[in-house]
Amino acid sequence: MAFAFACGATLLPVNAGFAATSADARAASAWIARVGDEAIPRRPTEALLMLARREQPDLTLQELTRLLAIDLLMGDAAAREVGDAALFASRRVAFAPEVDARRQWLATLQQVWPERIERDWQAAAPEMPLTVDARAWQALWASGQGDRLRMNEDLDEAQLAAAARLVLLRHRGFGGRPAGAITLADLWPLQNVQGRRLLRAGDLDFARAQARQLLRERFVESWLRRDSGWSAAELDFARRVIEARQRKLAWQRWWGLTGDPHGDAPLRDALAAAVTPDEIEAYYRAHRDRFERLESVEGLRLRCDRAGCADEAPVPDLRGRPGVTRVVWRLGDARPQADVDAWVLDLLQAWPVGQASPPIRHPDGEGWERVQALSVKRGHHPADSETVRHEARQAVALEKLEARWQQRQVELLASAGLRWAPGITPPERSFEPQRPTPAGGEHGHAH
């Protein structure tokens, strides 16, 4: 679920600012529900609801509150049972999770007061003119290895010291803070592997753009804490929700519910190894359409190199046409090695049998192709084939994982308890655990 903040008829006027009144103080401290020992505050939750309703117009405040409770519980369980080191094992190449969470938090909260933040940003105009020391920039990378792959992307001690001295942007004071500067050392920990390589390759324009982005982020955070009218606890709750969801999604990947279906996933792999022959057979019978395979193709192809070929009036039958060649492929034959021939084979099996295609631009860009499938036969992989065994194991394991994932939500919510604030009516709809979506949507088909 994406999040953005806005206001509805029943919400506090978040775009209008807040006066320091006792009514506002009571509103800021109000809560909707408690999950375990944690309160879910009203104002951030109502704001989150408005964003969620952009995609789910019928979502109620109580239903969203329950979803937030699940995110918090699942995120905490992931941190407790697996730990961030395993959940975010790819952090060497991806953005660090704390960097990603902070940026999501700022991007989300900017949608509460977009006009006010933009107006104040324009009025502050914090960036000051600066000419970056190009010689120092070039010298920093002179002894490096350019954009070559390296096992460790960290800067060495000398580079770190030089990066701390290399100023990319100076800015005026804002939010009660003094004027300051952004150095390369400020940017380095905020990059993923692509960003680090761009910096190492000497892309100064990229570095300056990153410095401007960091300045904007610092300005927004300062604005939120000074001018939003929200308490520190409310701002931090919004961040905690984002961090919890980040961990929950990482936990799904760790389980093997999302991400690379062929990647390492201890739980999924263990379940797949334990799938029985009876389970494989039952899955095969219930999902034979997922094990369809191509068994033979016979057809015709006509290559036309003339520029006007595409404008010719199509004829319904290519048989007997000059230049027509026959294409025959049967199960057991090697797939064509040439990309051109493989393309024609794919085109033949996709085109309706008996119908000649119109001229189709050839992928080599130098001509046109017409095809006519005379026969296309499809069958199924045998039940005892390795293809069926492998894919059925994976699919059955995934079904079991999904059931466990949903059951885990039920157990955590029942254990922690969700207690509603006075005056809040529990949701009308019964709780339905969230079902993760496997990578690529539905289970893949055998080929």
Coordinates of C-alpha atoms in Angstrom, one line a residue:
M1 CA 0.0 0.0 0.0
A2 CA 1.4 3.4 -0.9
F3 CA 1.0 6.2 1.5
A4 CA 0.3 9.9 1.2
F5 CA -1.2 12.4 3.6
A6 CA -4.2 14.6 2.9
C7 CA -7.3 15.7 4.7
G8 CA -10.9 14.6 4.6
A9 CA -14.1 16.0 6.1
T10 CA -13.5 14.3 9.4
L11 CA -9.8 15.0 9.7
L12 CA -7.9 17.8 11.4
P13 CA -7.0 20.6 9.0
V14 CA -3.4 19.5 8.4
N15 CA -2.8 21.9 5.5
A16 CA -3.9 24.9 7.6
G17 CA -1.2 24.7 10.3
F18 CA -1.8 24.5 14.0
A19 CA -2.1 27.0 16.7
A20 CA -0.7 26.0 20.1
T21 CA -4.1 25.5 21.7
S22 CA -5.3 23.0 24.3
A23 CA -7.7 21.6 21.7
D24 CA -4.8 20.9 19.4
A25 CA -2.8 19.4 22.2
R26 CA -5.6 17.0 23.0
A27 CA -6.0 16.2 19.3
A28 CA -2.3 15.5 18.9
S29 CA -2.3 13.2 21.8
A30 CA -5.4 11.3 20.9
W31 CA -5.1 7.7 19.8
I32 CA -7.3 5.3 17.9
A33 CA -6.1 1.9 19.2
R34 CA -3.4 0.2 21.1
V35 CA -1.6 -2.9 19.9
G36 CA 0.3 -4.5 22.7
D37 CA 1.9 -1.5 24.6
E38 CA 2.0 0.8 21.6
A39 CA -0.6 3.4 20.9
I40 CA -1.6 4.2 17.3
P41 CA -2.1 8.0 17.2
R42 CA -5.1 9.5 15.5
R43 CA -3.6 12.3 13.5
P44 CA -0.9 10.3 11.5
T45 CA -3.4 7.5 11.0
E46 CA -6.1 9.7 9.6
A47 CA -3.6 11.3 7.3
L48 CA -2.3 7.9 6.1
L49 CA -5.9 7.0 5.4
M50 CA -6.3 9.8 2.9
L51 CA -3.3 8.5 0.9
A52 CA -4.5 4.9 1.1
R53 CA -7.9 6.0 -0.2
R54 CA -6.4 7.1 -3.4
E55 CA -6.1 3.4 -4.3
Q56 CA -8.7 2.0 -2.0
P57 CA -11.6 4.5 -1.7
D58 CA -13.7 2.4 0.5
L59 CA -11.0 1.7 3.2
T60 CA -12.1 2.7 6.6
L61 CA -10.1 4.2 9.4
Q62 CA -10.5 1.1 11.5
E63 CA -9.4 -1.2 8.7
L64 CA -6.3 0.9 8.1
T65 CA -5.5 0.9 11.8
R66 CA -5.7 -2.8 11.9
L67 CA -3.3 -3.0 8.8
L68 CA -0.9 -0.7 10.6
A69 CA -1.0 -2.9 13.7
I70 CA -0.1 -5.9 11.5
D71 CA 2.7 -4.1 9.9
L72 CA 4.1 -3.0 13.3
L73 CA 3.8 -6.5 14.7
M74 CA 5.3 -8.3 11.7
G75 CA 8.1 -5.7 11.5
D76 CA 9.0 -6.2 15.1
A77 CA 8.8 -10.0 14.7
A78 CA 11.1 -9.9 11.7
A79 CA 13.7 -7.8 13.6
R80 CA 13.5 -10.1 16.6
E81 CA 13.6 -13.5 14.9
V82 CA 15.8 -12.8 11.9
G83 CA 17.6 -9.5 12.4
D84 CA 18.4 -6.7 10.1
A85 CA 21.7 -8.3 9.0
A86 CA 19.9 -11.2 7.4
L87 CA 16.8 -9.2 6.3
F88 CA 18.9 -6.7 4.4
A89 CA 21.8 -8.9 3.3
S90 CA 21.9 -7.0 0.0
R91 CA 22.7 -3.6 1.6
R92 CA 26.2 -3.7 0.2
V93 CA 24.7 -3.0 -3.3
A94 CA 21.4 -1.5 -2.3
F95 CA 20.6 1.6 -0.3
A96 CA 21.1 1.1 3.4
P97 CA 17.7 0.3 5.0
E98 CA 17.9 3.4 7.2
V99 CA 18.6 5.6 4.2
D100 CA 15.7 4.1 2.3
A101 CA 13.3 4.4 5.2
R102 CA 14.3 8.0 5.9
R103 CA 13.7 9.0 2.3
Q104 CA 10.4 7.2 2.2
W105 CA 9.4 9.0 5.4
L106 CA 10.3 12.4 4.1
A107 CA 8.6 11.7 0.7
T108 CA 5.4 10.6 2.4
L109 CA 5.2 13.5 4.9
Q110 CA 5.8 16.1 2.2
Q111 CA 2.4 15.1 0.9
V112 CA 0.8 16.5 4.0
W113 CA 1.8 20.1 3.4
P114 CA 3.1 20.1 -0.2
E115 CA 2.2 23.8 -1.0
R116 CA 3.5 25.1 2.3
I117 CA 6.8 23.2 2.1
E118 CA 7.4 24.3 -1.5
R119 CA 6.5 27.9 -0.7
D120 CA 8.9 28.0 2.2
W121 CA 11.6 26.3 0.3
Q122 CA 11.4 28.8 -2.5
A123 CA 11.4 31.7 0.0
A124 CA 14.4 30.3 1.8
A125 CA 16.4 29.7 -1.4
P126 CA 19.0 28.0 0.8
E127 CA 21.6 27.0 -1.8
M128 CA 24.5 29.4 -2.2
P129 CA 26.6 29.8 -5.4
L130 CA 29.7 27.7 -5.3
T131 CA 32.4 26.5 -7.7
V132 CA 33.5 23.0 -6.8
D133 CA 37.2 22.6 -6.6
A134 CA 37.6 20.5 -9.8
R135 CA 41.2 19.7 -9.2
A136 CA 40.6 18.3 -5.8
W137 CA 37.6 16.3 -7.2
Q138 CA 39.8 14.8 -9.9
A139 CA 42.7 14.2 -7.5
L140 CA 40.4 12.2 -5.2
W141 CA 39.8 9.6 -7.8
A142 CA 43.1 9.8 -9.6
S143 CA 44.5 6.8 -7.8
G144 CA 41.3 4.8 -7.9
Q145 CA 40.2 2.1 -10.3
G146 CA 37.6 4.0 -12.2
D147 CA 34.3 2.2 -12.5
R148 CA 35.7 -1.3 -12.3
L149 CA 33.9 -3.8 -10.1
R150 CA 35.4 -4.0 -6.6
M151 CA 34.6 -6.2 -3.7
N152 CA 34.7 -3.3 -1.3
E153 CA 33.2 0.1 -2.3
D154 CA 34.3 1.9 0.9
L155 CA 36.7 4.9 0.7
D156 CA 40.1 4.4 2.3
E157 CA 41.2 6.6 5.1
A158 CA 42.9 9.1 2.9
Q159 CA 39.9 9.3 0.6
L160 CA 37.6 9.8 3.5
A161 CA 39.6 12.7 4.8
A162 CA 39.7 14.3 1.4
A163 CA 36.0 13.7 0.9
A164 CA 35.3 15.5 4.2
R165 CA 37.2 18.5 2.8
L166 CA 35.6 18.5 -0.6
V167 CA 32.6 20.9 -0.5
L168 CA 29.9 20.3 -3.1
L169 CA 27.3 22.8 -1.9
R170 CA 27.0 25.6 0.6
H171 CA 23.7 26.7 2.0
R172 CA 22.2 29.5 4.1
G173 CA 20.7 28.8 7.5
F174 CA 17.2 27.6 7.8
G175 CA 14.9 26.3 10.5
G176 CA 16.9 28.0 13.2
R177 CA 20.1 26.3 12.0
P178 CA 23.2 28.2 10.9
A179 CA 24.6 28.2 7.4
G180 CA 26.5 25.1 6.4
A181 CA 28.0 22.9 3.7
I182 CA 27.5 19.5 2.2
T183 CA 30.6 17.5 1.5
L184 CA 31.3 14.3 -0.4
A185 CA 31.7 12.6 2.9
D186 CA 28.0 13.5 3.7
L187 CA 26.9 11.9 0.4
W188 CA 28.9 8.7 0.4
P189 CA 26.9 6.7 3.0
L190 CA 23.7 7.6 1.2
Q191 CA 24.5 5.9 -2.1
N192 CA 23.8 2.5 -3.5
V193 CA 26.4 0.7 -5.6
Q194 CA 25.4 2.5 -8.8
G195 CA 25.8 5.9 -7.1
R196 CA 29.1 5.0 -5.6
R197 CA 30.4 3.9 -9.0
L198 CA 29.2 7.1 -10.6
L199 CA 31.1 9.1 -8.0
R200 CA 34.2 7.0 -8.4
A201 CA 33.9 7.5 -12.2
G202 CA 34.2 11.3 -11.5
D203 CA 30.6 12.3 -12.4
L204 CA 30.6 15.7 -10.7
D205 CA 27.2 16.6 -12.1
F206 CA 25.8 13.5 -10.3
A207 CA 27.5 14.5 -7.1
R208 CA 26.1 18.0 -7.1
A209 CA 22.6 16.7 -7.9
Q210 CA 22.9 14.4 -4.9
A211 CA 24.1 17.3 -2.7
R212 CA 21.0 19.3 -3.7
Q213 CA 18.8 16.4 -3.0
L214 CA 20.3 16.1 0.5
L215 CA 19.9 19.8 1.1
R216 CA 16.2 19.5 0.2
E217 CA 15.8 16.5 2.5
R218 CA 17.4 18.3 5.4
F219 CA 15.2 21.3 4.8
V220 CA 12.0 19.2 4.8
E221 CA 13.0 17.4 8.0
S222 CA 13.7 20.7 9.7
W223 CA 10.4 22.1 8.4
L224 CA 8.5 19.1 9.7
R225 CA 9.9 19.4 13.2
R226 CA 9.4 23.2 13.4
D227 CA 6.4 24.1 11.3
S228 CA 4.2 21.1 10.7
G229 CA 2.3 21.3 14.0
W230 CA 2.8 17.6 14.6
S231 CA 4.5 16.4 17.8
A232 CA 7.8 14.5 17.7
A233 CA 5.9 11.4 18.6
E234 CA 3.5 11.7 15.7
L235 CA 6.4 12.3 13.2
D236 CA 8.3 9.4 14.6
F237 CA 5.2 7.1 14.5
A238 CA 5.0 7.7 10.7
R239 CA 8.6 6.8 10.4
R240 CA 8.2 3.7 12.5
V241 CA 5.3 2.5 10.3
I242 CA 7.6 2.8 7.2
E243 CA 10.5 1.0 8.9
A244 CA 8.1 -1.8 10.1
R245 CA 6.7 -2.2 6.6
Q246 CA 10.3 -2.3 5.2
R247 CA 11.2 -5.1 7.6
K248 CA 7.9 -7.0 6.8
L249 CA 8.6 -6.9 3.1
A250 CA 12.2 -8.0 3.7
W251 CA 10.9 -10.8 5.8
Q252 CA 8.7 -11.9 2.9
R253 CA 11.7 -12.0 0.7
W254 CA 13.6 -14.0 3.3
W255 CA 10.8 -16.5 3.5
G256 CA 10.8 -16.8 -0.3
L257 CA 7.4 -15.3 -0.8
T258 CA 8.6 -12.4 -3.0
G259 CA 11.8 -11.6 -4.9
D260 CA 13.8 -14.1 -7.0
P261 CA 11.9 -17.4 -7.1
H262 CA 15.3 -19.1 -7.6
G263 CA 17.2 -17.2 -5.0
D264 CA 18.1 -18.4 -1.5
A265 CA 15.1 -18.8 0.8
P266 CA 15.7 -21.3 3.6
L267 CA 12.1 -21.8 4.6
R268 CA 10.8 -22.2 1.0
D269 CA 13.7 -24.6 0.1
A270 CA 13.1 -26.8 3.2
L271 CA 9.4 -27.0 2.4
A272 CA 10.0 -27.8 -1.3
A273 CA 12.4 -30.6 -0.3
A274 CA 9.7 -32.1 1.9
V275 CA 6.9 -32.1 -0.7
T276 CA 5.8 -35.7 -1.2
P277 CA 5.1 -37.5 -4.5
D278 CA 1.4 -37.6 -3.7
E279 CA 1.4 -33.8 -3.3
I280 CA 3.2 -33.4 -6.6
E281 CA 0.7 -35.7 -8.4
A282 CA -2.3 -33.9 -6.8
Y283 CA -0.9 -30.5 -7.9
Y284 CA -0.2 -31.8 -11.4
R285 CA -3.8 -33.0 -11.8
A286 CA -5.2 -29.7 -10.5
H287 CA -3.0 -27.5 -12.6
R288 CA -2.3 -29.3 -15.8
D289 CA -2.5 -26.0 -17.7
R290 CA 0.6 -24.8 -16.0
F291 CA 2.6 -27.7 -17.5
E292 CA 1.7 -27.2 -21.1
R293 CA 4.6 -27.6 -23.6
L294 CA 5.1 -27.1 -27.3
E295 CA 5.5 -30.4 -29.2
S296 CA 5.6 -29.5 -32.8
V297 CA 5.4 -26.7 -35.3
E298 CA 5.1 -26.8 -39.1
G299 CA 4.7 -23.6 -41.1
L300 CA 5.9 -21.4 -43.9
R301 CA 8.0 -18.2 -43.8
L302 CA 8.5 -15.6 -46.5
R303 CA 11.3 -13.1 -46.1
C304 CA 11.0 -9.9 -48.1
D305 CA 13.8 -7.4 -48.3
R306 CA 12.1 -4.9 -50.6
A307 CA 11.1 -1.6 -49.0
G308 CA 7.6 -1.8 -50.3
C309 CA 6.9 -5.3 -48.9
A310 CA 5.1 -3.9 -45.8
D311 CA 2.6 -2.1 -48.1
E312 CA 1.7 -5.1 -50.2
A313 CA -1.9 -6.3 -49.9
P314 CA -1.9 -9.4 -47.7
V315 CA -2.8 -12.7 -49.3
P316 CA -4.5 -15.4 -47.2
D317 CA -2.1 -18.2 -48.2
L318 CA 1.6 -18.3 -48.6
R319 CA 1.7 -21.8 -50.2
G320 CA 3.1 -21.6 -53.7
R321 CA 4.5 -18.1 -53.3
P322 CA 8.0 -17.6 -54.7
G323 CA 10.6 -17.5 -52.0
V324 CA 8.6 -19.3 -49.3
T325 CA 10.6 -21.8 -47.2
R326 CA 9.3 -24.5 -44.9
V327 CA 9.9 -24.5 -41.1
V328 CA 9.5 -27.8 -39.1
W329 CA 10.3 -28.2 -35.5
R330 CA 9.4 -31.2 -33.2
L331 CA 9.9 -32.0 -29.6
G332 CA 13.5 -33.3 -29.2
D333 CA 14.9 -31.0 -31.9
A334 CA 17.3 -28.4 -30.7
R335 CA 16.0 -24.9 -30.5
P336 CA 17.3 -22.8 -33.3
Q337 CA 20.7 -21.3 -32.4
A338 CA 20.2 -18.2 -34.5
D339 CA 18.1 -15.5 -32.9
V340 CA 16.4 -14.9 -36.2
D341 CA 15.2 -18.5 -36.6
A342 CA 14.1 -18.6 -32.9
W343 CA 12.1 -15.5 -33.5
V344 CA 10.3 -17.1 -36.5
L345 CA 9.6 -20.2 -34.5
D346 CA 8.0 -18.1 -31.7
L347 CA 6.0 -16.2 -34.3
L348 CA 4.7 -19.3 -35.9
Q349 CA 3.4 -20.8 -32.6
A350 CA 1.8 -17.5 -31.6
W351 CA 0.0 -16.8 -34.9
P352 CA -3.4 -18.5 -35.6
V353 CA -3.0 -21.8 -37.5
G354 CA -3.9 -21.5 -41.2
Q355 CA -3.8 -17.7 -41.3
A356 CA -1.0 -15.9 -43.1
S357 CA 0.4 -13.0 -41.1
P358 CA 0.8 -9.5 -42.6
P359 CA 4.4 -8.3 -43.2
I360 CA 6.1 -8.0 -39.8
R361 CA 9.2 -5.9 -39.4
H362 CA 12.2 -8.3 -38.9
P363 CA 14.2 -7.9 -35.6
D364 CA 17.4 -7.4 -37.7
G365 CA 15.8 -4.2 -39.0
E366 CA 16.7 -5.0 -42.6
G367 CA 13.5 -6.6 -44.0
W368 CA 10.1 -8.0 -43.4
E369 CA 8.7 -11.4 -42.6
R370 CA 5.5 -13.2 -43.2
V371 CA 4.6 -16.5 -41.6
Q372 CA 1.8 -19.1 -41.9
A373 CA 1.4 -21.8 -39.3
L374 CA 0.2 -25.0 -40.9
S375 CA 0.2 -27.1 -37.7
V376 CA 1.0 -26.3 -34.0
K377 CA 0.7 -29.2 -31.5
R378 CA 0.8 -28.7 -27.8
G379 CA 0.8 -31.2 -25.0
H380 CA 1.9 -31.5 -21.4
H381 CA 5.0 -32.4 -19.6
P382 CA 4.8 -36.0 -18.2
A383 CA 3.7 -36.3 -14.6
D384 CA 7.0 -37.9 -13.7
S385 CA 9.3 -35.4 -15.5
E386 CA 11.8 -33.4 -13.6
T387 CA 10.1 -30.2 -14.9
V388 CA 6.8 -31.2 -13.2
R389 CA 8.6 -32.4 -10.0
H390 CA 10.6 -29.2 -9.7
E391 CA 7.8 -26.7 -10.4
A392 CA 5.2 -28.6 -8.4
R393 CA 7.6 -28.7 -5.4
Q394 CA 8.1 -25.0 -5.6
A395 CA 4.4 -24.2 -6.1
V396 CA 3.3 -26.5 -3.2
A397 CA 5.9 -25.0 -0.9
L398 CA 4.8 -21.5 -1.8
E399 CA 1.2 -22.3 -1.0
K400 CA 2.3 -23.7 2.4
L401 CA 4.4 -20.6 3.0
E402 CA 1.5 -18.3 2.1
A403 CA -0.7 -20.1 4.6
R404 CA 1.9 -19.8 7.3
W405 CA 2.4 -16.1 6.5
Q406 CA -1.3 -15.5 7.0
Q407 CA -1.5 -17.6 10.1
R408 CA 1.4 -15.7 11.6
Q409 CA -0.5 -12.5 11.3
V410 CA -3.5 -14.0 13.1
E411 CA -1.3 -15.3 15.9
L412 CA 0.6 -12.0 16.4
L413 CA -2.5 -10.0 16.4
A414 CA -4.2 -12.3 18.9
S415 CA -1.2 -12.4 21.1
A416 CA -0.7 -8.6 21.2
G417 CA -4.3 -7.7 21.3
L418 CA -5.9 -4.7 19.5
R419 CA -7.8 -2.5 21.9
W420 CA -9.9 0.3 20.5
A421 CA -10.0 3.8 22.0
P422 CA -13.3 4.9 23.6
G423 CA -15.8 5.9 21.0
I424 CA -14.1 3.9 18.2
T425 CA -16.2 1.2 16.7
P426 CA -14.3 -2.0 15.6
P427 CA -14.3 -2.7 11.9
E428 CA -17.4 -4.2 10.4
R429 CA -15.4 -6.6 8.3
S430 CA -13.7 -9.5 10.0
F431 CA -9.9 -9.6 9.9
E432 CA -8.5 -11.1 6.7
P433 CA -4.7 -11.7 6.8
Q434 CA -2.7 -10.0 4.1
R435 CA -1.7 -12.4 1.3
P436 CA 1.7 -11.8 -0.2
T437 CA 2.0 -11.6 -3.9
P438 CA 4.7 -13.9 -5.3
A439 CA 7.3 -12.4 -7.7
G440 CA 5.7 -12.2 -11.2
G441 CA 2.2 -12.6 -9.9
E442 CA 0.9 -16.1 -10.2
H443 CA 3.0 -19.2 -10.3
G444 CA 4.9 -19.5 -13.5
H445 CA 4.1 -21.9 -16.3
A446 CA 6.4 -24.8 -17.4
H447 CA 7.8 -24.4 -20.9

